[in-house]
XYZ file of C-alpha atoms in Angstrom:
721
model
C 0.000 0.000 0.000
C 1.242 3.487 -0.815
C 1.904 5.308 2.475
C 2.206 8.815 1.076
C -1.555 9.201 0.962
C -3.479 9.796 4.168
C -6.996 9.106 2.861
C -7.883 5.405 2.947
C -9.972 5.711 -0.245
C -6.945 7.052 -2.120
C -4.650 4.329 -0.817
C -7.193 1.845 -2.107
C -7.517 3.631 -5.458
C -3.763 3.579 -5.956
C -3.641 -0.108 -5.110
C -6.319 -0.743 -7.758
C -4.482 1.470 -10.264
C -1.204 -0.336 -9.755
C -2.892 -3.737 -9.917
C -4.553 -2.829 -13.211
C -8.128 -2.445 -11.950
C -8.445 0.856 -13.752
C -12.227 1.263 -13.741
C -12.392 1.036 -9.951
C -9.485 3.458 -9.512
C -10.875 6.073 -11.898
C -14.314 5.856 -10.339
C -12.781 6.640 -6.928
C -11.030 9.769 -8.211
C -14.192 10.953 -9.946
C -16.308 10.312 -6.844
C -13.946 12.404 -4.726
C -13.827 15.387 -7.101
C -10.201 14.808 -8.083
C -10.710 15.237 -11.852
C -11.224 18.677 -13.421
C -12.201 18.975 -17.101
C -11.418 22.118 -19.119
C -12.914 23.144 -22.444
C -9.533 23.594 -24.108
C -5.791 23.481 -23.496
C -5.486 27.120 -22.438
C -8.212 26.740 -19.852
C -6.587 23.509 -18.659
C -3.342 25.364 -17.948
C -5.225 28.215 -16.276
C -7.134 25.838 -13.999
C -3.926 24.022 -13.089
C -2.101 27.265 -12.257
C -5.069 28.522 -10.213
C -5.109 25.303 -8.157
C -1.321 25.451 -7.806
C -1.432 29.064 -6.603
C -4.233 28.241 -4.175
C -2.244 25.350 -2.713
C 0.829 27.548 -2.280
C -1.312 30.208 -0.637
C -2.495 27.555 1.825
C 1.134 26.815 2.684
C 1.313 23.469 0.886
C 4.355 22.005 -0.820
C 2.850 21.519 -4.295
C 4.083 20.327 -7.687
C 2.701 20.424 -11.234
C 3.200 17.223 -13.259
C 2.888 16.607 -17.002
C 3.659 13.828 -19.440
C 5.705 15.857 -21.948
C 8.569 18.340 -21.763
C 6.613 20.762 -23.941
C 3.692 20.964 -21.507
C 6.115 21.183 -18.577
C 7.701 24.245 -20.213
C 4.284 25.856 -20.691
C 3.351 25.236 -17.060
C 6.680 26.527 -15.777
C 6.309 29.730 -17.752
C 2.740 30.207 -16.507
C 3.812 29.571 -12.915
C 6.617 32.119 -13.206
C 4.192 34.724 -14.573
C 1.890 34.033 -11.650
C 4.714 34.577 -9.160
C 5.724 37.819 -10.884
C 2.115 39.033 -10.858
C 1.876 38.203 -7.145
C 5.039 40.144 -6.407
C 6.915 37.043 -5.207
C 9.425 37.364 -8.047
C 10.875 40.463 -9.666
C 9.408 41.490 -13.016
C 12.845 41.769 -14.662
C 15.226 38.880 -15.137
C 18.322 39.009 -12.972
C 20.492 37.399 -15.628
C 20.932 34.626 -18.189
C 22.646 31.279 -17.956
C 22.895 29.113 -21.029
C 19.906 30.126 -23.113
C 17.464 30.749 -20.288
C 16.735 33.751 -18.119
C 16.485 33.458 -14.344
C 15.416 35.504 -11.356
C 16.740 35.306 -7.827
C 14.464 33.023 -5.835
C 13.258 30.902 -8.760
C 12.989 27.146 -8.350
C 15.164 25.116 -10.743
C 16.052 21.505 -11.549
C 19.423 20.253 -12.813
C 19.372 18.125 -15.945
C 22.743 16.384 -15.881
C 25.049 14.517 -13.518
C 28.316 16.350 -13.070
C 31.282 16.615 -10.744
C 32.129 20.090 -12.076
C 29.969 22.109 -9.693
C 31.724 24.043 -6.951
C 30.807 25.606 -3.645
C 31.412 29.301 -2.996
C 34.731 28.408 -1.365
C 35.769 26.563 -4.574
C 35.309 23.035 -3.199
C 34.367 20.610 -5.970
C 31.039 18.810 -5.462
C 28.975 16.321 -7.431
C 25.451 17.167 -8.584
C 22.865 14.786 -9.986
C 20.300 14.932 -12.752
C 16.932 15.727 -11.174
C 18.233 17.655 -8.151
C 16.136 20.720 -7.380
C 17.042 23.990 -5.702
C 16.578 27.752 -5.543
C 18.532 30.378 -7.494
C 20.545 32.649 -5.194
C 22.714 34.520 -7.702
C 23.434 35.020 -11.418
C 26.453 36.621 -13.030
C 29.805 36.202 -14.737
C 28.532 33.259 -16.762
C 27.590 31.290 -13.659
C 24.438 30.360 -11.766
C 24.434 30.081 -7.967
C 21.917 27.623 -6.539
C 21.185 26.338 -3.050
C 20.179 22.724 -3.628
C 17.501 20.926 -1.679
C 19.225 18.385 0.622
C 22.446 20.428 0.289
C 24.007 22.536 2.999
C 25.765 25.167 0.931
C 25.399 27.214 -2.229
C 26.863 25.660 -5.376
C 28.048 27.437 -8.520
C 27.396 26.088 -12.015
C 29.708 27.683 -14.553
C 30.436 27.279 -18.255
C 32.166 23.943 -17.615
C 28.812 22.472 -16.582
C 27.173 23.801 -19.751
C 30.032 22.657 -21.974
C 29.548 19.057 -20.837
C 25.855 19.022 -21.633
C 24.536 20.456 -18.377
C 21.217 22.237 -18.355
C 19.112 23.965 -15.726
C 15.337 24.083 -16.112
C 12.670 25.692 -13.993
C 11.125 23.322 -11.457
C 7.588 24.451 -10.706
C 6.436 21.721 -13.097
C 8.137 18.364 -13.667
C 7.730 15.389 -15.959
C 6.543 12.087 -14.552
C 10.021 10.583 -14.850
C 11.653 13.369 -12.841
C 8.927 13.159 -10.203
C 9.596 9.518 -9.379
C 10.676 9.117 -5.760
C 9.518 12.622 -4.829
C 6.843 13.491 -2.292
C 4.784 16.665 -2.096
C 1.781 17.642 -0.044
C -0.251 18.155 -3.214
C 0.357 17.035 -6.792
C -1.521 18.421 -9.811
C -1.263 16.313 -12.966
C -1.991 18.325 -16.110
C -3.111 16.729 -19.355
C -3.264 13.137 -20.544
C -0.067 13.312 -22.643
C 1.941 10.224 -21.852
C -0.408 9.276 -19.024
C -0.420 5.507 -19.361
C -1.052 3.285 -16.362
C 2.377 3.408 -14.701
C 2.696 7.150 -15.257
C -0.795 7.600 -13.844
C 0.265 5.672 -10.749
C 3.396 7.802 -10.368
C 1.596 11.117 -10.873
C -1.416 10.266 -8.747
C 0.739 9.062 -5.838
C 3.064 12.071 -5.450
C 0.822 14.123 -3.133
C 0.436 13.195 0.521
C -2.767 15.159 1.070
C -4.299 15.429 -2.389
C -3.738 14.535 -6.033
C -5.673 16.307 -8.792
C -5.947 15.542 -12.512
C -6.728 18.428 -14.913
C -7.543 17.516 -18.544
C -9.334 18.880 -21.619
C -12.470 17.342 -23.063
C -11.165 17.315 -26.686
C -7.941 15.737 -25.465
C -9.844 13.001 -23.681
C -11.885 12.264 -26.813
C -8.753 11.947 -28.948
C -7.029 9.723 -26.407
C -10.104 7.513 -26.382
C -9.745 7.087 -30.142
C -5.994 6.435 -30.050
C -6.444 3.779 -27.383
C -8.319 1.571 -29.875
C -6.760 -0.796 -32.394
C -6.440 0.321 -36.054
C -9.668 -1.347 -37.190
C -11.639 0.303 -34.410
C -10.053 3.673 -35.223
C -11.098 3.234 -38.853
C -14.635 2.380 -37.824
C -14.728 5.406 -35.536
C -14.749 7.712 -38.566
C -17.891 6.134 -39.987
C -21.487 7.078 -39.242
C -22.327 5.945 -35.704
C -25.127 3.499 -35.211
C -28.248 4.764 -33.429
C -27.317 2.669 -30.395
C -23.803 4.122 -30.178
C -23.098 6.960 -27.778
C -19.884 8.905 -27.160
C -17.759 7.658 -24.298
C -17.949 9.385 -20.936
C -15.002 10.915 -19.127
C -14.858 7.697 -17.093
C -14.321 5.677 -20.283
C -11.663 8.039 -21.598
C -9.657 7.981 -18.378
C -9.908 4.213 -18.152
C -8.677 3.849 -21.747
C -5.714 6.091 -21.010
C -4.721 4.374 -17.776
C -5.079 0.939 -19.383
C -2.302 1.637 -21.905
C 0.690 0.097 -20.228
C 4.309 0.950 -21.057
C 5.828 -0.425 -17.906
C 9.291 -0.797 -19.365
C 9.786 2.990 -19.103
C 9.082 3.336 -15.393
C 10.864 1.912 -12.367
C 7.621 1.486 -10.410
C 6.727 -1.708 -12.266
C 9.564 -3.778 -13.727
C 12.755 -1.954 -12.762
C 14.925 -4.788 -11.431
C 16.525 -2.380 -8.962
C 13.321 -1.640 -7.056
C 13.586 -4.722 -4.809
C 17.310 -4.099 -4.342
C 16.777 -0.493 -3.273
C 13.965 -1.531 -0.933
C 16.241 -4.066 0.733
C 19.127 -1.597 0.979
C 16.852 1.050 2.523
C 16.373 -1.213 5.542
C 20.072 -1.009 6.372
C 21.522 1.632 8.755
C 22.293 4.966 7.136
C 25.932 5.075 8.222
C 26.553 1.681 6.613
C 24.923 2.832 3.384
C 27.019 6.002 3.321
C 30.206 4.035 3.910
C 29.292 1.647 1.112
C 28.521 4.515 -1.249
C 31.887 6.133 -0.552
C 33.596 2.814 -1.278
C 31.642 2.364 -4.522
C 32.506 5.880 -5.696
C 36.177 5.315 -4.851
C 36.321 2.118 -6.911
C 34.475 3.813 -9.766
C 37.078 6.598 -9.820
C 39.854 4.011 -9.942
C 38.012 2.220 -12.754
C 37.777 5.500 -14.689
C 41.525 5.949 -14.345
C 41.999 2.344 -15.465
C 40.086 2.807 -18.746
C 41.242 6.391 -19.238
C 37.777 7.935 -19.475
C 34.839 8.721 -17.213
C 32.305 5.924 -17.734
C 29.347 8.253 -17.162
C 30.614 10.689 -19.770
C 31.268 7.825 -22.193
C 27.675 6.608 -21.846
C 26.416 10.134 -22.384
C 28.656 10.561 -25.439
C 27.276 7.387 -27.040
C 23.702 8.441 -26.292
C 24.409 11.841 -27.847
C 26.064 10.254 -30.877
C 23.098 7.926 -31.364
C 20.557 10.752 -31.215
C 22.594 12.972 -33.537
C 23.149 10.174 -36.025
C 19.486 9.198 -36.151
C 18.039 12.746 -36.196
C 20.605 14.858 -38.062
C 19.281 16.819 -41.026
C 20.316 19.851 -43.049
C 18.964 22.973 -41.344
C 18.776 21.339 -37.891
C 19.736 23.679 -35.020
C 22.439 22.185 -32.781
C 24.647 23.098 -29.849
C 28.386 22.470 -29.939
C 29.112 20.847 -26.580
C 32.749 21.946 -26.387
C 32.045 25.694 -26.573
C 28.284 25.862 -26.062
C 27.840 27.663 -29.378
C 24.578 27.411 -31.312
C 24.762 26.631 -35.033
C 23.011 25.012 -37.969
C 23.827 21.723 -39.707
C 24.878 22.482 -43.287
C 26.420 19.131 -44.220
C 26.475 15.420 -43.281
C 29.456 13.029 -43.336
C 28.017 9.676 -42.294
C 31.206 7.781 -43.131
C 33.215 9.768 -40.596
C 30.302 10.126 -38.203
C 30.394 13.904 -38.386
C 28.195 16.896 -39.197
C 29.296 20.172 -40.731
C 27.944 23.041 -38.631
C 27.742 26.694 -39.607
C 28.026 29.364 -36.912
C 27.110 33.043 -37.147
C 28.712 35.385 -34.591
C 27.119 38.510 -33.152
C 29.205 40.718 -35.447
C 28.026 38.870 -38.559
C 31.078 36.654 -39.137
C 30.511 33.102 -40.394
C 32.464 29.995 -39.454
C 32.197 26.291 -40.277
C 33.302 23.325 -38.154
C 33.145 19.574 -38.622
C 31.998 18.010 -35.374
C 31.632 14.372 -34.411
C 28.128 13.134 -33.643
C 28.919 12.977 -29.924
C 30.115 16.594 -29.922
C 26.803 18.198 -30.850
C 23.344 18.182 -29.334
C 20.217 18.558 -31.443
C 18.129 21.159 -29.674
C 14.704 20.264 -31.034
C 13.289 17.653 -28.614
C 10.708 16.670 -31.230
C 13.099 16.281 -34.171
C 11.954 13.708 -36.736
C 14.152 10.583 -36.940
C 15.733 9.865 -40.310
C 16.232 6.573 -42.082
C 19.903 5.761 -41.505
C 22.051 5.108 -44.599
C 24.200 2.004 -44.420
C 27.386 4.101 -43.947
C 25.840 5.867 -40.952
C 24.605 2.571 -39.533
C 28.077 1.043 -39.789
C 29.787 4.069 -38.223
C 27.327 4.175 -35.328
C 27.818 0.441 -34.766
C 31.598 0.946 -34.627
C 31.276 3.690 -32.054
C 28.833 1.686 -29.976
C 30.941 -1.474 -30.060
C 34.074 0.423 -29.025
C 32.217 2.073 -26.159
C 30.691 -1.243 -25.068
C 34.134 -2.857 -24.989
C 35.535 -0.030 -22.875
C 32.565 -0.133 -20.510
C 32.930 -3.929 -20.219
C 36.500 -3.383 -19.027
C 35.212 -0.802 -16.557
C 32.553 -3.202 -15.268
C 35.114 -5.999 -14.902
C 37.312 -3.720 -12.816
C 34.366 -3.046 -10.513
C 33.600 -6.755 -10.213
C 37.209 -7.544 -9.307
C 36.833 -5.104 -6.433
C 33.500 -6.469 -5.235
C 31.252 -3.784 -6.752
C 28.195 -4.627 -8.830
C 27.284 -2.525 -11.897
C 24.857 0.174 -10.824
C 25.436 -0.526 -7.134
C 26.447 3.064 -6.371
C 23.197 4.348 -7.867
C 21.138 1.820 -5.918
C 22.844 2.727 -2.670
C 22.343 6.429 -3.395
C 18.625 5.845 -3.946
C 18.426 3.868 -0.716
C 20.122 6.684 1.202
C 17.625 9.185 -0.166
C 14.761 6.899 0.796
C 16.038 6.453 4.346
C 16.486 10.214 4.790
C 13.096 10.985 3.227
C 11.410 8.517 5.577
C 13.154 9.940 8.634
C 12.375 13.527 7.591
C 8.709 12.828 6.951
C 8.396 11.058 10.296
C 9.959 13.993 12.115
C 7.700 16.517 10.373
C 4.631 14.420 11.140
C 5.545 13.991 14.818
C 6.764 17.598 15.263
C 8.275 17.054 18.739
C 8.647 19.979 21.132
C 12.442 20.041 20.824
C 12.155 20.460 17.034
C 10.066 23.635 17.312
C 12.611 24.937 19.816
C 15.414 24.374 17.302
C 13.758 25.690 14.128
C 10.285 26.877 15.114
C 7.082 25.980 13.297
C 6.945 25.559 9.526
C 6.608 29.007 7.891
C 3.748 29.777 5.547
C 5.772 31.296 2.684
C 7.505 29.043 0.100
C 11.081 30.203 0.744
C 10.646 29.913 4.486
C 9.070 26.481 4.068
C 11.970 25.307 1.923
C 14.524 26.598 4.423
C 12.674 25.024 7.344
C 12.265 21.683 5.564
C 15.957 21.588 4.646
C 16.870 22.182 8.298
C 14.542 19.397 9.437
C 16.072 17.095 6.820
C 19.547 17.909 8.130
C 18.412 17.117 11.671
C 16.739 13.873 10.602
C 19.857 12.835 8.695
C 22.097 13.456 11.701
C 19.810 11.587 14.085
C 19.454 8.634 11.724
C 23.160 8.477 10.981
C 24.052 8.410 14.686
C 21.157 6.238 15.904
C 19.442 8.978 17.932
C 15.894 7.737 18.415
C 14.917 9.424 21.687
C 11.875 11.700 21.587
C 13.330 14.307 23.939
C 16.626 15.225 22.251
C 17.618 17.156 19.171
C 21.098 16.688 17.725
C 23.368 15.124 20.319
C 27.135 15.581 19.779
C 29.346 12.531 19.356
C 32.842 11.806 20.607
C 34.542 11.053 17.288
C 36.626 14.056 16.159
C 35.504 13.987 12.511
C 31.858 13.611 13.499
C 32.288 16.355 16.086
C 33.370 18.776 13.373
C 30.290 17.814 11.349
C 28.123 18.324 14.432
C 29.562 21.805 14.993
C 28.937 22.671 11.346
C 25.338 21.434 11.596
C 24.740 23.294 14.862
C 26.110 26.482 13.318
C 23.842 26.088 10.282
C 20.835 25.586 12.528
C 21.617 28.755 14.471
C 21.780 30.735 11.230
C 18.610 29.030 9.979
C 16.832 30.005 13.181
C 18.096 33.548 12.688
C 16.786 33.609 9.113
C 13.384 32.201 10.078
C 13.041 34.556 13.047
C 13.123 37.522 10.689
C 10.315 36.207 8.486
C 6.627 36.696 9.162
C 5.698 34.237 11.925
C 3.401 31.412 10.849
C -0.125 31.212 12.146
C -0.333 27.941 14.058
C -3.708 26.372 14.655
C -3.823 24.609 17.998
C -0.296 25.438 19.216
C 1.086 23.071 21.829
C 0.972 24.854 25.192
C 2.701 23.217 28.130
C 1.016 23.288 31.505
C 2.328 25.198 34.500
C 3.546 21.932 36.010
C 5.329 20.930 32.785
C 7.001 24.331 32.475
C 8.280 24.295 36.050
C 9.522 20.724 35.665
C 11.271 21.593 32.410
C 12.940 24.622 33.967
C 14.265 22.354 36.725
C 15.694 19.995 34.085
C 17.351 22.905 32.306
C 18.802 24.137 35.608
C 20.461 20.760 36.011
C 21.863 20.962 32.480
C 23.262 24.432 33.161
C 25.257 23.056 36.093
C 27.621 21.681 33.435
C 28.414 25.171 32.127
C 32.069 26.256 32.383
C 32.847 28.531 35.324
C 33.247 31.584 33.114
C 29.738 31.008 31.715
C 28.039 30.789 35.107
C 27.379 34.570 35.263
C 25.404 34.210 32.014
C 23.398 31.345 33.512
C 22.797 33.333 36.686
C 21.349 36.218 34.671
C 19.150 33.787 32.766
C 17.809 32.291 36.017
C 17.093 35.715 37.474
C 15.061 36.597 34.377
C 17.344 39.501 33.485
C 15.155 41.646 31.166
C 18.075 42.592 28.933
C 18.985 38.937 28.462
C 15.416 37.903 27.760
C 14.916 40.777 25.315
C 17.842 39.736 23.147
C 19.123 36.288 23.975
C 21.089 36.148 20.716
C 23.236 39.198 21.496
C 24.203 37.778 24.866
C 25.093 34.452 23.285
C 27.134 36.262 20.672
C 29.069 38.101 23.364
C 29.694 34.841 25.179
C 31.039 33.272 22.019
C 33.204 36.283 21.136
C 34.698 36.566 24.601
C 35.251 32.870 25.140
C 35.893 31.402 21.742
C 37.372 28.288 23.311
C 34.009 27.636 24.987
C 32.010 27.781 21.746
C 31.438 23.999 21.862
C 29.394 24.295 25.068
C 27.440 27.225 23.641
C 26.813 25.365 20.388
C 25.549 22.332 22.277
C 23.341 24.259 24.668
C 22.083 27.293 22.744
C 18.701 25.541 22.238
C 18.481 25.086 26.016
C 19.288 28.748 26.611
C 16.635 29.840 24.127
C 14.127 27.384 25.597
C 14.865 28.580 29.128
C 14.137 32.141 28.066
C 10.890 31.003 26.425
C 9.837 29.077 29.539
C 10.628 32.064 31.740
C 8.619 34.403 29.518
C 5.674 32.005 29.417
C 5.584 31.688 33.197
C 6.064 35.417 33.740
C 3.202 36.262 31.364
C 0.995 33.393 32.598
C 0.557 31.956 29.106
C 0.721 28.290 30.076
C -1.928 25.768 29.103
C -4.045 23.358 31.149
C -2.779 20.097 32.632
C -3.805 17.920 29.703
C -2.465 14.701 31.237
C -4.815 15.059 34.213
C -7.759 15.954 32.002
C -7.202 13.020 29.660
C -6.842 10.626 32.603
C -10.394 11.507 33.683
C -11.859 11.287 30.177
C -14.272 8.385 29.605
C -15.331 8.453 25.931
C -18.201 6.402 24.554
C -17.177 2.801 23.907
C -16.491 2.097 20.241
C -16.311 5.776 19.327
C -13.553 7.386 17.290
C -12.473 9.277 20.412
C -12.230 6.041 22.395
C -9.919 4.622 19.741
C -7.778 7.778 19.776
C -7.475 7.703 23.581
C -6.604 4.005 23.560
C -3.870 4.674 20.985
C -2.627 7.726 22.940
C -2.668 9.762 19.730
C -0.503 12.877 19.810
C -3.193 15.306 18.717
C -5.236 14.753 21.890
C -3.248 16.899 24.360
C -2.991 19.673 21.762
C -6.769 19.659 21.212
C -7.521 19.462 24.929
C -5.135 22.349 25.549
C -7.095 24.459 23.076
C -10.549 23.500 24.297
C -10.134 23.964 28.039
C -9.277 26.911 30.329
C -5.880 27.309 31.931
C -6.698 25.832 35.338
C -9.244 23.193 34.254
C -8.938 19.643 35.627
C -11.596 18.037 33.436
C -13.429 18.619 30.181
C -16.610 20.648 30.203
C -19.547 18.898 28.434
C -19.367 21.230 25.425
C -15.632 20.653 25.086
C -16.167 16.886 25.250
C -18.682 17.114 22.390
C -16.182 19.134 20.381
C -13.434 16.598 21.058
C -15.714 13.772 19.870
C -16.447 15.753 16.696
C -12.737 16.236 15.989
C -12.041 12.525 16.507
C -14.861 11.596 14.147
C -13.601 14.024 11.505
C -10.067 12.600 11.743
C -11.338 9.048 11.422
C -13.562 9.807 8.415
C -10.828 11.646 6.510
C -7.862 9.515 7.663
C -6.111 12.509 9.240
C -2.735 11.571 10.735
C -1.277 15.002 11.480
C -0.560 15.995 15.079
C -2.699 19.075 14.450
C -6.271 18.228 15.560
C -7.914 19.143 12.243
C -4.902 18.215 10.120
C -3.696 20.042 7.054
C -5.845 22.015 4.619
C -8.712 19.859 3.271
C -8.152 18.127 -0.049
C -11.722 17.889 -1.351
C -14.798 20.141 -1.336
C -16.661 17.698 0.915
C -13.835 17.623 3.451
C -13.472 21.390 3.238
C -17.158 21.847 4.061
C -16.900 19.661 7.153
C -13.611 21.282 8.162
C -15.128 24.768 8.007
C -18.232 23.589 9.855
C -16.028 22.356 12.690
C -14.059 25.597 12.704
C -17.279 27.580 13.095
C -18.336 25.376 15.992
C -15.156 26.244 17.854
C -15.213 30.034 18.274
C -12.566 29.806 20.974
C -10.223 27.541 19.040
C -6.719 28.987 19.352
C -5.253 30.473 16.209
C -2.181 32.265 17.447
C 0.862 33.646 15.661
C 4.035 32.079 16.960
C 5.697 34.701 19.120
C 9.342 35.417 18.484
C 10.179 38.904 19.673
C 11.700 38.201 23.063
C 13.776 35.102 22.449
C 14.559 35.109 18.766
C 18.020 34.175 17.602
C 18.870 37.288 15.625
C 21.191 37.406 12.666
C 23.763 39.007 14.982
C 24.542 35.590 16.443
C 27.832 34.930 14.677
C 29.420 31.577 15.449
C 32.418 32.016 13.176
């Protein structure tokens, strides 16, 4: 069963879709208002962008999906216009890279593996095809991007372009690039390429909702194309009186039934089972194995005298050029990234003659091998290969195959299977994704202390999610499974340096997030007076470990020094500047210092919540009810809901509050809500939205408070360098 989806009906629909029971699956999506039909293509794009913008406005992590690159480009351009119109992006481009224009803050996706990217401090790093990120700078022929799952800004220069690299916008993705990804909402646009496996991929990307937007004419044409030739011929005749046009149900079923499983890893990829098995191994073991695989691969490259990845890419490029080359075709010279036009063919030598026109009007001609040029038209018509071209391409392919066989043999001699590095890399991503999603779903108290609540704006959300992923990675790598700790330092010197780097990043992330508009948190978790006092006692015990020269700082914190509470970050900065040798203790305990200040402020301002443990211990829900099941399972949303429904000093639920709690439990059960927030995330369907809003109106005193930050925020002045 697919675990991304929270609604039981959708989990069932996906199971039917994957098993081939298309009619049942399509009926489920239609019944739950997950299919929108537009009159034409333009309206289809407009509907998709409207839904995408609405999801972003609701704070969801959303993606647009399409079956073709052409439609992806259209959607990306429409999404960018929407962001410019909303004022989220500047109207003018900030610069050009390759043959595309970019703005600071735009989302992008890399289209080629490369080890030629560099960090701002000139450290060489490897990037992968399909990695996404956000543009942070453009200039001097380079693009600066902060990658998702990456801790620093990377620079892509002309070397990346010269070796076939490309950077596309990433608001919309193709089905292939979306595989393995998870978003809160996925919007699939159009039926292009939407056969059964692609339908499964697209309709399983969103955790909370998945929507399909199509055109009626498109559906009718797809219905025709799904038939065999004889049926298509008959379709053009005069229909019999008993014949009626197919419904949207029929058209979707026809589309999903067309199976091209060989193109997608979700069905017959032999590596799926291998990756699944690897993903059950500890993260540190996987990382060690990946490092070993990469080391052997580098040695194998030296052994054969060429990078195996580049050799495969060169053969693929040569094959496409050979089979699609034609006079007048626009191409890119990969060595200099120049754009030219094919003016001659030499199939015997495996070359094309390309004419180039410079900006000052000068002409030049160059003979380039097939593997040295890229045909830019993604829809170029294949040609019928002459025998000379066929023979030359076979020679190139055979030579490459022989070299790659030597490379593979070298790996085998060193205990590495072909493709093992890629499988291990996928397993690592899966382990980290699982740990990150679990942490976000649980949202423990210590996590909100470290990085706060998830912001509502896209950039803030991305920054927050990256920080949570870093935390989840550290905890998984070092086997930290306790619910009451964040990132615990380790003894090993190398790991200690990594811990200090992570702690420093988190401080700066907290500083960045503190200066953004605070998110509005429904049902914030409020600790009781007893819990706050007990936690302050625990923190007092922790502070006993502070070095002697830090005890005056701790004493001021315990006294509730107003200056310290007003700007905790500045005091921490001073402590770090004056006692640089003690920065390790400060780095380890800055979350405790911030939390202590928050606890002190909460107690001083009497903002604590009720004693939810006592209230829940006296609760006796109706046997067999949804609330009874939630109480028996000790579900995490219960104390949050009780804290919002009862007064500060209450010891039991009032009758009205008990009715409200029963209503929330019933709503969660009906809509398969798993979030720790009582009413979950934004509703995915009109029916759920109606019930959600009805519940909201029943709870006039439901807390909806902005997360305070003024007194204890970690300002950007906290410099740990």
